mmCIF file of C-alpha atoms and ligand atoms in Angstrom:
data_model
loop_
_atom_site.group_PDB
_atom_site.id
_atom_site.type_symbol
_atom_site.label_atom_id
_atom_site.label_comp_id
_atom_site.label_asym_id
_atom_site.label_seq_id
_atom_site.Cartn_x
_atom_site.Cartn_y
_atom_site.Cartn_z
ATOM 1 C CA MET D 385 0.000 0.000 0.000
ATOM 2 C CA GLY D 386 1.542 3.283 -1.111
ATOM 3 C CA SER D 387 -0.679 5.767 0.659
ATOM 4 C CA LEU D 388 1.156 8.316 2.782
ATOM 5 C CA ARG D 389 0.144 10.570 5.645
ATOM 6 C CA LEU D 390 2.051 13.326 7.369
ATOM 7 C CA ASP D 391 0.356 14.246 10.609
ATOM 8 C CA GLN D 392 1.277 17.702 11.913
ATOM 9 C CA VAL D 393 4.925 17.232 11.129
ATOM 10 C CA THR D 394 7.400 19.878 12.269
ATOM 11 C CA LYS D 395 11.170 19.914 11.778
ATOM 12 C CA ARG D 396 13.330 22.395 13.634
ATOM 13 C CA TYR D 397 17.070 22.934 13.195
ATOM 14 C CA ASP D 398 18.094 25.041 16.213
ATOM 15 C CA ASP D 399 16.177 28.263 15.629
ATOM 16 C CA VAL D 400 15.178 27.484 12.015
ATOM 17 C CA VAL D 401 11.732 25.970 11.564
ATOM 18 C CA ALA D 402 12.304 24.145 8.267
ATOM 19 C CA VAL D 403 8.829 22.539 8.203
ATOM 20 C CA ASN D 404 5.927 23.663 10.324
ATOM 21 C CA ASP D 405 2.856 21.623 11.202
ATOM 22 C CA MET D 406 2.700 19.907 7.804
ATOM 23 C CA LYS D 407 -0.383 17.808 7.086
ATOM 24 C CA LEU D 408 -0.444 15.734 3.909
ATOM 25 C CA ASP D 409 -2.755 12.908 2.935
ATOM 26 C CA ILE D 410 -1.604 11.206 -0.242
ATOM 27 C CA ARG D 411 -3.520 8.402 -1.932
ATOM 28 C CA ASP D 412 -2.024 5.217 -3.318
ATOM 29 C CA SER D 413 -0.572 5.725 -6.848
ATOM 30 C CA GLU D 414 -0.902 9.517 -6.810
ATOM 31 C CA PHE D 415 1.777 11.708 -8.373
ATOM 32 C CA ILE D 416 2.271 14.611 -5.961
ATOM 33 C CA SER D 417 4.720 17.473 -6.391
ATOM 34 C CA LEU D 418 6.040 19.464 -3.468
ATOM 35 C CA VAL D 419 6.679 22.883 -4.995
ATOM 36 C CA GLY D 420 7.866 26.190 -3.611
ATOM 37 C CA PRO D 421 10.839 28.555 -3.631
ATOM 38 C CA SER D 422 14.308 27.492 -2.550
ATOM 39 C CA GLY D 423 14.559 26.979 1.221
ATOM 40 C CA CYS D 424 10.792 26.527 1.755
ATOM 41 C CA GLY D 425 11.177 23.051 3.275
ATOM 42 C CA LYS D 426 10.500 20.709 0.335
ATOM 43 C CA SER D 427 13.631 18.557 0.731
ATOM 44 C CA THR D 428 13.269 18.418 4.493
ATOM 45 C CA THR D 429 9.700 17.133 4.042
ATOM 46 C CA LEU D 430 10.933 14.502 1.589
ATOM 47 C CA LYS D 431 13.748 13.472 3.921
ATOM 48 C CA MET D 432 11.288 12.952 6.776
ATOM 49 C CA ILE D 433 9.181 10.730 4.513
ATOM 50 C CA GLY D 434 12.310 8.808 3.484
ATOM 51 C CA GLY D 435 13.654 8.421 7.007
ATOM 52 C CA LEU D 436 16.815 10.444 6.328
ATOM 53 C CA THR D 437 15.860 12.849 9.094
ATOM 54 C CA THR D 438 13.455 12.558 12.033
ATOM 55 C CA PRO D 439 10.623 15.024 12.703
ATOM 56 C CA THR D 440 10.864 17.200 15.796
ATOM 57 C CA LYS D 441 7.104 16.718 16.201
ATOM 58 C CA GLY D 442 4.333 14.811 14.452
ATOM 59 C CA SER D 443 4.211 11.454 12.699
ATOM 60 C CA VAL D 444 4.692 9.862 9.275
ATOM 61 C CA HIS D 445 2.506 6.964 8.090
ATOM 62 C CA ILE D 446 2.915 4.739 5.035
ATOM 63 C CA GLY D 447 -0.183 2.650 4.361
ATOM 64 C CA ASP D 448 -1.407 1.746 7.830
ATOM 65 C CA ARG D 449 2.100 1.642 9.379
ATOM 66 C CA GLU D 450 3.581 4.442 11.411
ATOM 67 C CA VAL D 451 7.171 4.819 10.167
ATOM 68 C CA THR D 452 8.252 8.043 11.920
ATOM 69 C CA HIS D 453 11.265 6.429 13.600
ATOM 70 C CA LEU D 454 11.971 3.543 11.208
ATOM 71 C CA PRO D 455 15.256 3.605 9.244
ATOM 72 C CA PRO D 456 14.984 4.127 5.457
ATOM 73 C CA LYS D 457 15.594 0.442 4.676
ATOM 74 C CA ASP D 458 12.434 -0.559 6.556
ATOM 75 C CA ARG D 459 10.112 1.829 4.698
ATOM 76 C CA ASN D 460 10.147 0.188 1.248
ATOM 77 C CA LEU D 461 10.790 3.451 -0.557
ATOM 78 C CA ALA D 462 13.074 4.238 -3.462
ATOM 79 C CA MET D 463 14.739 7.610 -3.877
ATOM 80 C CA VAL D 464 16.022 9.378 -6.968
ATOM 81 C CA PHE D 465 18.090 12.530 -6.504
ATOM 82 C CA GLN D 466 19.338 15.378 -8.634
ATOM 83 C CA ASN D 467 22.910 14.096 -8.637
ATOM 84 C CA ILE D 468 22.924 10.854 -10.518
ATOM 85 C CA ALA D 469 25.251 8.565 -8.577
ATOM 86 C CA LEU D 470 25.965 5.649 -10.929
ATOM 87 C CA PHE D 471 28.964 3.395 -10.363
ATOM 88 C CA PRO D 472 31.325 4.474 -13.179
ATOM 89 C CA HIS D 473 33.062 1.095 -13.394
ATOM 90 C CA MET D 474 29.823 -0.912 -13.729
ATOM 91 C CA ASN D 475 27.760 -1.372 -16.856
ATOM 92 C CA VAL D 476 24.036 -0.571 -17.034
ATOM 93 C CA TYR D 477 22.939 -4.076 -15.985
ATOM 94 C CA ASP D 478 25.238 -4.077 -12.949
ATOM 95 C CA ASN D 479 24.204 -0.558 -11.954
ATOM 96 C CA ILE D 480 20.496 -1.336 -12.142
ATOM 97 C CA SER D 481 20.798 -4.681 -10.378
ATOM 98 C CA TYR D 482 23.282 -3.559 -7.710
ATOM 99 C CA GLY D 483 20.795 -3.267 -4.831
ATOM 100 C CA LEU D 484 19.254 -6.663 -5.621
ATOM 101 C CA ARG D 485 22.646 -8.339 -5.853
ATOM 102 C CA VAL D 486 23.678 -6.877 -2.481
ATOM 103 C CA ARG D 487 20.476 -8.368 -1.052
ATOM 104 C CA LYS D 488 21.478 -11.689 -2.609
ATOM 105 C CA ARG D 489 18.329 -12.157 -4.682
ATOM 106 C CA ASP D 490 18.098 -15.081 -7.111
ATOM 107 C CA LYS D 491 19.746 -14.505 -10.467
ATOM 108 C CA SER D 492 16.469 -15.334 -12.264
ATOM 109 C CA GLU D 493 14.515 -12.838 -10.147
ATOM 110 C CA ILE D 494 17.161 -10.166 -10.739
ATOM 111 C CA ASP D 495 17.086 -10.775 -14.499
ATOM 112 C CA GLU D 496 13.309 -10.595 -14.553
ATOM 113 C CA ARG D 497 13.166 -7.305 -12.608
ATOM 114 C CA VAL D 498 15.979 -5.704 -14.623
ATOM 115 C CA ASN D 499 14.371 -6.710 -17.914
ATOM 116 C CA ARG D 500 11.044 -5.252 -16.856
ATOM 117 C CA ALA D 501 12.702 -1.964 -15.788
ATOM 118 C CA VAL D 502 14.744 -1.816 -18.989
ATOM 119 C CA GLY D 503 11.564 -2.272 -21.040
ATOM 120 C CA ILE D 504 9.725 0.491 -19.197
ATOM 121 C CA LEU D 505 12.717 2.817 -19.433
ATOM 122 C CA GLN D 506 13.414 1.989 -23.078
ATOM 123 C CA LEU D 507 17.020 1.105 -22.347
ATOM 124 C CA GLU D 508 16.977 -2.103 -24.408
ATOM 125 C CA GLY D 509 20.303 -2.910 -26.037
ATOM 126 C CA MET D 510 22.238 -0.730 -23.588
ATOM 127 C CA LEU D 511 22.803 -3.191 -20.758
ATOM 128 C CA ASP D 512 26.509 -3.596 -21.577
ATOM 129 C CA ARG D 513 27.255 0.098 -21.841
ATOM 130 C CA MET D 514 29.273 1.939 -19.223
ATOM 131 C CA PRO D 515 27.852 5.195 -17.736
ATOM 132 C CA SER D 516 30.432 7.221 -19.703
ATOM 133 C CA GLU D 517 28.862 5.883 -22.919
ATOM 134 C CA LEU D 518 25.391 7.198 -22.038
ATOM 135 C CA SER D 519 23.710 10.583 -22.535
ATOM 136 C CA GLY D 520 22.528 12.597 -19.509
ATOM 137 C CA GLY D 521 18.938 11.446 -20.046
ATOM 138 C CA GLN D 522 19.976 7.798 -20.344
ATOM 139 C CA ARG D 523 22.033 8.039 -17.155
ATOM 140 C CA GLN D 524 19.023 9.479 -15.340
ATOM 141 C CA ARG D 525 16.891 6.617 -16.648
ATOM 142 C CA VAL D 526 19.421 4.089 -15.322
ATOM 143 C CA ALA D 527 19.218 5.807 -11.916
ATOM 144 C CA ILE D 528 15.416 5.481 -12.077
ATOM 145 C CA GLY D 529 15.899 1.837 -13.101
ATOM 146 C CA ARG D 530 17.748 1.198 -9.870
ATOM 147 C CA ALA D 531 14.749 2.564 -8.004
ATOM 148 C CA ILE D 532 12.196 0.613 -10.070
ATOM 149 C CA VAL D 533 13.752 -2.833 -9.550
ATOM 150 C CA ARG D 534 13.248 -2.514 -5.830
ATOM 151 C CA ASN D 535 9.434 -2.581 -6.297
ATOM 152 C CA PRO D 536 8.952 0.221 -3.782
ATOM 153 C CA ASP D 537 5.617 1.320 -2.312
ATOM 154 C CA ILE D 538 6.597 4.945 -2.887
ATOM 155 C CA PHE D 539 9.079 6.805 -5.096
ATOM 156 C CA LEU D 540 10.722 9.886 -3.643
ATOM 157 C CA MET D 541 12.293 12.187 -6.220
ATOM 158 C CA ASP D 542 14.234 15.333 -5.342
ATOM 159 C CA GLU D 543 14.668 17.579 -8.412
ATOM 160 C CA PRO D 544 15.740 14.547 -10.506
ATOM 161 C CA LEU D 545 15.740 16.543 -13.751
ATOM 162 C CA ALA D 546 17.503 19.678 -12.489
ATOM 163 C CA ASN D 547 20.887 18.818 -14.016
ATOM 164 C CA LEU D 548 19.552 18.086 -17.501
ATOM 165 C CA ASP D 549 19.485 20.690 -20.255
ATOM 166 C CA ALA D 550 16.170 22.447 -20.925
ATOM 167 C CA LYS D 551 15.078 20.352 -23.913
ATOM 168 C CA LEU D 552 15.906 17.049 -22.295
ATOM 169 C CA ARG D 553 14.176 18.137 -19.105
ATOM 170 C CA VAL D 554 10.915 18.690 -20.951
ATOM 171 C CA HIS D 555 11.293 15.298 -22.665
ATOM 172 C CA MET D 556 12.073 13.543 -19.375
ATOM 173 C CA ARG D 557 8.988 15.067 -17.741
ATOM 174 C CA THR D 558 6.824 13.184 -20.214
ATOM 175 C CA GLU D 559 8.932 10.059 -19.746
ATOM 176 C CA LEU D 560 8.583 10.186 -15.968
ATOM 177 C CA GLN D 561 4.825 10.598 -16.233
ATOM 178 C CA ARG D 562 4.638 7.597 -18.578
ATOM 179 C CA ILE D 563 6.823 5.497 -16.281
ATOM 180 C CA GLN D 564 4.813 6.467 -13.214
ATOM 181 C CA ARG D 565 1.496 5.586 -14.926
ATOM 182 C CA GLN D 566 2.871 2.256 -16.061
ATOM 183 C CA LEU D 567 4.213 1.359 -12.616
ATOM 184 C CA ASP D 568 1.263 2.872 -10.785
ATOM 185 C CA VAL D 569 3.480 3.714 -7.795
ATOM 186 C CA THR D 570 2.838 6.654 -5.472
ATOM 187 C CA THR D 571 5.391 9.350 -6.315
ATOM 188 C CA ILE D 572 6.445 12.366 -4.288
ATOM 189 C CA TYR D 573 8.344 14.751 -6.508
ATOM 190 C CA VAL D 574 10.222 17.808 -5.228
ATOM 191 C CA THR D 575 10.743 20.763 -7.558
ATOM 192 C CA HIS D 576 11.095 24.541 -7.345
ATOM 193 C CA ASP D 577 9.773 24.764 -10.910
ATOM 194 C CA GLN D 578 6.044 25.446 -10.857
ATOM 195 C CA GLU D 579 5.705 24.584 -14.548
ATOM 196 C CA GLU D 580 7.245 21.159 -13.969
ATOM 197 C CA ALA D 581 4.862 20.590 -11.053
ATOM 198 C CA MET D 582 1.859 21.792 -13.073
ATOM 199 C CA THR D 583 2.552 19.548 -16.064
ATOM 200 C CA MET D 584 3.360 16.308 -14.240
ATOM 201 C CA SER D 585 1.267 16.007 -11.118
ATOM 202 C CA ASP D 586 -2.135 14.737 -10.066
ATOM 203 C CA ARG D 587 -1.977 17.269 -7.237
ATOM 204 C CA ILE D 588 0.562 19.847 -6.186
ATOM 205 C CA ALA D 589 1.416 20.828 -2.633
ATOM 206 C CA VAL D 590 2.528 24.457 -2.629
ATOM 207 C CA ILE D 591 4.862 25.201 0.289
ATOM 208 C CA ASN D 592 6.205 28.509 1.553
ATOM 209 C CA GLY D 593 8.237 29.217 4.686
ATOM 210 C CA GLY D 594 7.889 25.593 5.821
ATOM 211 C CA GLU D 595 4.084 25.760 5.664
ATOM 212 C CA LEU D 596 1.661 24.090 3.308
ATOM 213 C CA GLN D 597 -0.246 26.785 1.411
ATOM 214 C CA GLN D 598 -2.536 24.646 -0.735
ATOM 215 C CA ILE D 599 -2.737 21.064 -1.960
ATOM 216 C CA ALA D 600 -4.935 20.587 -5.001
ATOM 217 C CA PRO D 601 -4.910 19.547 -8.681
ATOM 218 C CA PRO D 602 -2.766 21.933 -10.757
ATOM 219 C CA LEU D 603 -5.670 23.718 -12.414
ATOM 220 C CA ILE D 604 -7.416 24.326 -9.097
ATOM 221 C CA CYS D 605 -4.243 25.984 -7.777
ATOM 222 C CA TYR D 606 -4.146 28.033 -10.975
ATOM 223 C CA ASN D 607 -7.817 28.999 -11.120
ATOM 224 C CA GLU D 608 -8.683 29.072 -7.442
ATOM 225 C CA PRO D 609 -5.504 29.919 -5.511
ATOM 226 C CA ALA D 610 -6.114 29.692 -1.770
ATOM 227 C CA ASN D 611 -4.009 32.747 -1.012
ATOM 228 C CA LEU D 612 -1.802 35.464 -2.448
ATOM 229 C CA PHE D 613 1.324 33.330 -2.287
ATOM 230 C CA VAL D 614 -0.162 30.565 -4.445
ATOM 231 C CA ALA D 615 -1.649 33.188 -6.784
ATOM 232 C CA GLY D 616 1.775 34.751 -7.349
ATOM 233 C CA PHE D 617 3.794 31.531 -7.453
ATOM 234 C CA ILE D 618 1.687 29.391 -9.782
ATOM 235 C CA GLY D 619 1.497 30.521 -13.411
ATOM 236 C CA SER D 620 4.070 32.107 -15.679
ATOM 237 C CA PRO D 621 4.092 35.022 -16.200
ATOM 238 C CA SER D 622 2.731 35.715 -12.730
ATOM 239 C CA MET D 623 -0.715 36.980 -11.905
ATOM 240 C CA ASN D 624 -0.974 40.777 -11.623
ATOM 241 C CA ILE D 625 -1.422 41.674 -7.963
ATOM 242 C CA LEU D 626 -3.048 45.055 -7.301
ATOM 243 C CA GLU D 627 -3.927 46.527 -3.960
ATOM 244 C CA GLY D 628 -6.966 48.630 -3.281
ATOM 245 C CA GLU D 629 -9.574 49.242 -0.664
ATOM 246 C CA THR D 630 -13.246 48.474 -0.477
ATOM 247 C CA ARG D 631 -15.811 51.162 0.149
ATOM 248 C CA ASP D 632 -19.546 51.095 -0.487
ATOM 249 C CA GLY D 633 -19.440 47.797 -2.359
ATOM 250 C CA THR D 634 -16.668 48.958 -4.648
ATOM 251 C CA LEU D 635 -13.022 47.962 -4.808
ATOM 252 C CA ARG D 636 -11.179 51.221 -5.348
ATOM 253 C CA HIS D 637 -7.759 51.293 -6.914
ATOM 254 C CA LYS D 638 -5.768 54.285 -8.054
ATOM 255 C CA SER D 639 -6.493 53.443 -11.681
ATOM 256 C CA PHE D 640 -9.931 51.869 -11.603
ATOM 257 C CA ASP D 641 -12.924 50.828 -9.533
ATOM 258 C CA ILE D 642 -14.534 47.390 -9.577
ATOM 259 C CA VAL D 643 -18.076 46.933 -8.311
ATOM 260 C CA ILE D 644 -18.408 44.096 -5.812
ATOM 261 C CA ASP D 645 -21.691 42.404 -5.101
ATOM 262 C CA THR D 646 -21.580 42.574 -1.325
ATOM 263 C CA SER D 647 -24.615 40.322 -1.003
ATOM 264 C CA THR D 648 -22.612 37.337 -2.266
ATOM 265 C CA ALA D 649 -19.084 38.330 -1.326
ATOM 266 C CA ASN D 650 -17.702 37.045 1.946
ATOM 267 C CA ILE D 651 -15.846 40.265 2.569
ATOM 268 C CA PRO D 652 -15.930 41.176 6.243
ATOM 269 C CA PRO D 653 -17.220 44.735 6.726
ATOM 270 C CA ASP D 654 -14.245 45.779 8.824
ATOM 271 C CA ILE D 655 -11.646 44.499 6.370
ATOM 272 C CA GLU D 656 -8.712 46.856 5.968
ATOM 273 C CA GLY D 657 -7.414 46.107 2.538
ATOM 274 C CA VAL D 658 -8.445 43.996 -0.403
ATOM 275 C CA THR D 659 -5.961 42.866 -3.024
ATOM 276 C CA LEU D 660 -7.070 42.083 -6.540
ATOM 277 C CA GLY D 661 -5.399 39.442 -8.689
ATOM 278 C CA ILE D 662 -5.858 39.163 -12.427
ATOM 279 C CA ARG D 663 -3.869 36.960 -14.804
ATOM 280 C CA PRO D 664 -2.309 38.591 -17.895
ATOM 281 C CA GLU D 665 -4.584 36.535 -20.191
ATOM 282 C CA ASP D 666 -7.658 37.971 -18.425
ATOM 283 C CA VAL D 667 -6.743 41.594 -19.210
ATOM 284 C CA TYR D 668 -7.985 42.724 -22.637
ATOM 285 C CA PRO D 669 -7.756 45.781 -24.870
ATOM 286 C CA ALA D 670 -11.183 47.451 -24.554
ATOM 287 C CA ALA D 671 -11.487 47.305 -28.347
ATOM 288 C CA ILE D 672 -12.127 43.565 -28.116
ATOM 289 C CA ASP D 673 -14.191 43.539 -24.952
ATOM 290 C CA SER D 674 -17.273 42.565 -26.960
ATOM 291 C CA GLU D 675 -15.877 39.022 -26.861
ATOM 292 C CA LEU D 676 -16.141 38.988 -23.076
ATOM 293 C CA ALA D 677 -19.278 37.932 -21.230
ATOM 294 C CA SER D 678 -18.410 40.154 -18.342
ATOM 295 C CA PRO D 679 -15.932 42.948 -18.995
ATOM 296 C CA SER D 680 -15.126 45.442 -16.287
ATOM 297 C CA ARG D 681 -15.452 49.110 -17.061
ATOM 298 C CA ARG D 682 -12.544 50.274 -19.114
ATOM 299 C CA PHE D 683 -9.637 52.324 -17.878
ATOM 300 C CA SER D 684 -6.734 53.840 -19.738
ATOM 301 C CA ALA D 685 -3.031 53.068 -19.564
ATOM 302 C CA THR D 686 0.087 53.559 -21.651
ATOM 303 C CA ILE D 687 1.936 50.745 -23.390
ATOM 304 C CA ASP D 688 5.405 50.698 -21.904
ATOM 305 C CA VAL D 689 7.066 47.613 -23.383
ATOM 306 C CA LEU D 690 5.982 44.916 -25.845
ATOM 307 C CA GLU D 691 7.414 41.406 -25.601
ATOM 308 C CA PRO D 692 6.452 39.175 -28.529
ATOM 309 C CA VAL D 693 7.010 35.551 -27.516
ATOM 310 C CA GLY D 694 5.590 33.786 -30.553
ATOM 311 C CA GLU D 695 2.145 32.516 -29.671
ATOM 312 C CA LYS D 696 1.286 35.797 -27.895
ATOM 313 C CA ILE D 697 2.544 39.274 -27.098
ATOM 314 C CA PHE D 698 3.138 40.330 -23.505
ATOM 315 C CA VAL D 699 2.170 43.976 -23.077
ATOM 316 C CA TYR D 700 3.516 45.903 -20.062
ATOM 317 C CA LEU D 701 1.145 48.751 -19.239
ATOM 318 C CA LYS D 702 2.015 51.863 -17.272
ATOM 319 C CA ALA D 703 -0.603 53.630 -15.240
ATOM 320 C CA ASP D 704 -1.784 57.016 -16.409
ATOM 321 C CA ASP D 705 -0.327 60.344 -15.314
ATOM 322 C CA GLY D 706 -0.683 61.117 -11.670
ATOM 323 C CA VAL D 707 -0.628 57.451 -10.742
ATOM 324 C CA GLU D 708 2.881 56.286 -9.984
ATOM 325 C CA ASP D 709 2.356 52.629 -10.694
ATOM 326 C CA PHE D 710 -0.253 49.926 -10.576
ATOM 327 C CA SER D 711 0.750 48.514 -7.238
ATOM 328 C CA VAL D 712 0.066 50.112 -3.908
ATOM 329 C CA GLY D 713 1.629 49.316 -0.563
ATOM 330 C CA ASP D 714 5.118 48.303 0.377
ATOM 331 C CA VAL D 715 4.864 44.542 0.345
ATOM 332 C CA ASP D 716 7.256 43.408 -2.343
ATOM 333 C CA ASP D 717 7.824 39.755 -1.565
ATOM 334 C CA ILE D 718 5.010 38.464 -3.706
ATOM 335 C CA GLU D 719 5.705 37.542 -7.285
ATOM 336 C CA GLY D 720 3.382 39.408 -9.621
ATOM 337 C CA ARG D 721 3.517 42.636 -7.683
ATOM 338 C CA HIS D 722 4.989 44.859 -10.357
ATOM 339 C CA GLU D 723 5.007 48.508 -11.213
ATOM 340 C CA SER D 724 3.305 47.683 -14.452
ATOM 341 C CA LEU D 725 0.210 45.728 -15.363
ATOM 342 C CA LEU D 726 0.858 42.791 -17.676
ATOM 343 C CA MET D 727 -1.624 41.940 -20.424
ATOM 344 C CA SER D 728 -1.224 39.201 -23.026
ATOM 345 C CA VAL D 729 -2.739 39.619 -26.486
ATOM 346 C CA GLU D 730 -2.855 37.595 -29.690
ATOM 347 C CA PRO D 731 0.334 37.858 -31.792
ATOM 348 C CA ASP D 732 -1.441 39.624 -34.660
ATOM 349 C CA TYR D 733 -2.925 42.333 -32.453
ATOM 350 C CA ASP D 734 -1.886 45.719 -33.828
ATOM 351 C CA ILE D 735 -0.331 47.609 -30.977
ATOM 352 C CA GLU D 736 2.674 49.907 -30.445
ATOM 353 C CA GLU D 737 4.913 50.982 -27.602
ATOM 354 C CA GLY D 738 4.054 54.428 -26.266
ATOM 355 C CA GLU D 739 0.409 54.157 -27.425
ATOM 356 C CA ARG D 740 -2.420 54.897 -24.994
ATOM 357 C CA ILE D 741 -4.970 52.179 -24.756
ATOM 358 C CA ASP D 742 -8.184 51.435 -22.908
ATOM 359 C CA VAL D 743 -8.164 48.061 -21.178
ATOM 360 C CA VAL D 744 -10.710 45.925 -19.345
ATOM 361 C CA PHE D 745 -10.570 42.955 -17.008
ATOM 362 C CA ASP D 746 -12.651 39.830 -17.475
ATOM 363 C CA ARG D 747 -14.571 40.224 -14.243
ATOM 364 C CA SER D 748 -15.379 36.550 -13.946
ATOM 365 C CA LYS D 749 -11.602 35.914 -13.725
ATOM 366 C CA ILE D 750 -10.833 38.437 -11.013
ATOM 367 C CA HIS D 751 -9.418 37.049 -7.738
ATOM 368 C CA LEU D 752 -9.786 38.828 -4.432
ATOM 369 C CA PHE D 753 -7.619 38.415 -1.344
ATOM 370 C CA GLU D 754 -7.535 39.915 2.096
ATOM 371 C CA THR D 755 -4.379 42.036 1.966
ATOM 372 C CA ILE D 756 -3.101 41.354 5.478
ATOM 373 C CA SER D 757 -3.693 37.603 5.747
ATOM 374 C CA GLY D 758 -3.388 37.015 1.994
ATOM 375 C CA ASN D 759 -6.336 34.606 2.142
ATOM 376 C CA ALA D 760 -8.640 34.318 -0.857
ATOM 377 C CA LEU D 761 -12.038 35.942 -0.497
ATOM 378 C CA ASP D 762 -15.180 34.753 -2.207
ATOM 379 C CA HIS D 763 -15.545 36.272 -5.619
ATOM 380 C CA GLY D 764 -18.665 38.348 -5.145
ATOM 381 C CA ILE D 765 -17.871 40.568 -8.069
ATOM 382 C CA ASP D 766 -20.990 41.658 -9.856
ATOM 383 C CA ASP D 767 -20.688 39.869 -13.166
ATOM 384 C CA ARG D 768 -23.316 41.739 -15.097
ATOM 385 C CA PRO D 769 -21.729 43.214 -18.215
ATOM 386 C CA THR D 770 -21.018 46.920 -17.995
ATOM 387 C CA THR D 771 -21.991 48.629 -21.207
ATOM 388 C CA GLU D 772 -21.095 52.115 -20.141
ATOM 389 C CA SER D 773 -17.608 53.094 -21.216
ATOM 390 C CA THR D 774 -15.896 55.814 -19.299
ATOM 391 C CA PRO D 775 -12.233 56.031 -20.203
ATOM 392 C CA ASN D 776 -11.316 58.124 -17.164
ATOM 393 C CA LYS D 777 -9.416 56.738 -14.318
ATOM 394 C CA ASN D 778 -11.242 56.433 -11.011
ATOM 395 C CA VAL D 779 -14.643 56.135 -12.628
ATOM 396 C CA SER D 780 -13.941 53.131 -14.802
HETATM 397 P P1 ADP X 1764 14.092 23.391 -0.041
HETATM 398 O O1 ADP X 1764 14.266 21.921 -0.318
HETATM 399 O O2 ADP X 1764 12.674 23.844 -0.207
HETATM 400 O O3 ADP X 1764 15.053 24.245 -0.810
HETATM 401 P P2 ADP X 1764 15.079 22.703 2.600
HETATM 402 O O4 ADP X 1764 14.093 21.711 3.085
HETATM 403 O O5 ADP X 1764 16.389 22.174 2.072
HETATM 404 O O6 ADP X 1764 14.405 23.652 1.507
HETATM 405 O O7 ADP X 1764 15.425 23.730 3.768
HETATM 406 C C1 ADP X 1764 14.434 24.373 4.533
HETATM 407 C C2 ADP X 1764 15.091 25.270 5.575
HETATM 408 O O8 ADP X 1764 15.781 24.465 6.536
HETATM 409 C C3 ADP X 1764 16.132 26.215 5.006
HETATM 410 O O9 ADP X 1764 16.076 27.413 5.735
HETATM 411 C C4 ADP X 1764 17.433 25.481 5.259
HETATM 412 O O10 ADP X 1764 18.506 26.388 5.385
HETATM 413 C C5 ADP X 1764 17.144 24.784 6.577
HETATM 414 N N1 ADP X 1764 17.909 23.521 6.701
HETATM 415 C C6 ADP X 1764 17.788 22.439 5.915
HETATM 416 N N2 ADP X 1764 18.597 21.441 6.323
HETATM 417 C C7 ADP X 1764 19.266 21.926 7.412
HETATM 418 C C8 ADP X 1764 20.246 21.379 8.304
HETATM 419 N N3 ADP X 1764 20.705 20.128 8.166
HETATM 420 N N4 ADP X 1764 20.687 22.180 9.305
HETATM 421 C C9 ADP X 1764 20.216 23.432 9.470
HETATM 422 N N5 ADP X 1764 19.285 23.994 8.678
HETATM 423 C C10 ADP X 1764 18.821 23.269 7.660
#
């Protein structure tokens, strides 16, 4: 049974709290990524699952066994790390079978397991090669082969693709997904790369400062981020984060106002600040707002920089005169909090740097957060289309 549970796990190193009160409930055969910025506690979490370090508090359970204090060899896990440690003087067969040979398994059983792994990893015909005769991707597959032949309940992978070049990394992502589906083994995958986590996982666990922020399928984290951190971290380019305040059922920002339906919003009346999040693909030139079911009122901005990236153009917008920038407040540790507002448009959209332009938000795609706690607030934005067009700031 490859289900896994972390029950209020904390790991402290002197005065550093590497992982704080982590709760994870992972189902058998799930592919879960632990994702977050460097130093957020991903590897420490993985090491506690693997038995390489012991929690200061809390417990770890694999299937229905508590394993918190068991050594790694008694947990039936297999680990794959970033640094591929193959024996340079052994060929592929000997590298893959090493662990089984040390455990003195039967030759026929070893052959059977190696052949199965080699088939899954598409390493046929390479069993006699030495590591120096393999490409980076092939070496990584041999390392995974060593893990596969052990028939583990759970795979633990710590940035296994980080040392590969960009093209190979993308290829290996697909390979790993295929291998995991075929083996149907629970996999815990550590990465700082949100795109890698988004493309590979059944669910992603977003971690920041040692604390779990959200665990959900990738698109839920993207479309319904639980808080400002997840909103800024998941998605590339990042969500635009704009601070404002609510008064009389309206979110007021220096550049625009958005009407909020207070009857459905869960916005506490005494709330101090509300932060608005909108992804670049949900900001539109007002000229094409007829395509939107629910455009906000338009407001004007100046095109600062254009970045054509092939399938779209990223448009950096500057706020109008008298408004220094689109962000307010002095919190600058959240990705997406920029001086400019980012909009993405189709590559054939006719647009020039320095031009003034009216833009709208797709109101159904607006996210709201409580500024101080960062927690997501219920939408509650009136989604009736606004036909009136008032290209002045503050009344848009
Ligand atoms: P990540 O894998 O997300 O980059 P880590 O789990 O490696 O983060 O580290 C989390 C925090 O714990 C960091 O602040 C790191 O410096 C600290 N840390 C990790 N291992 C140790 C250790 N052995 N001794 C002291 N501090 C550590």
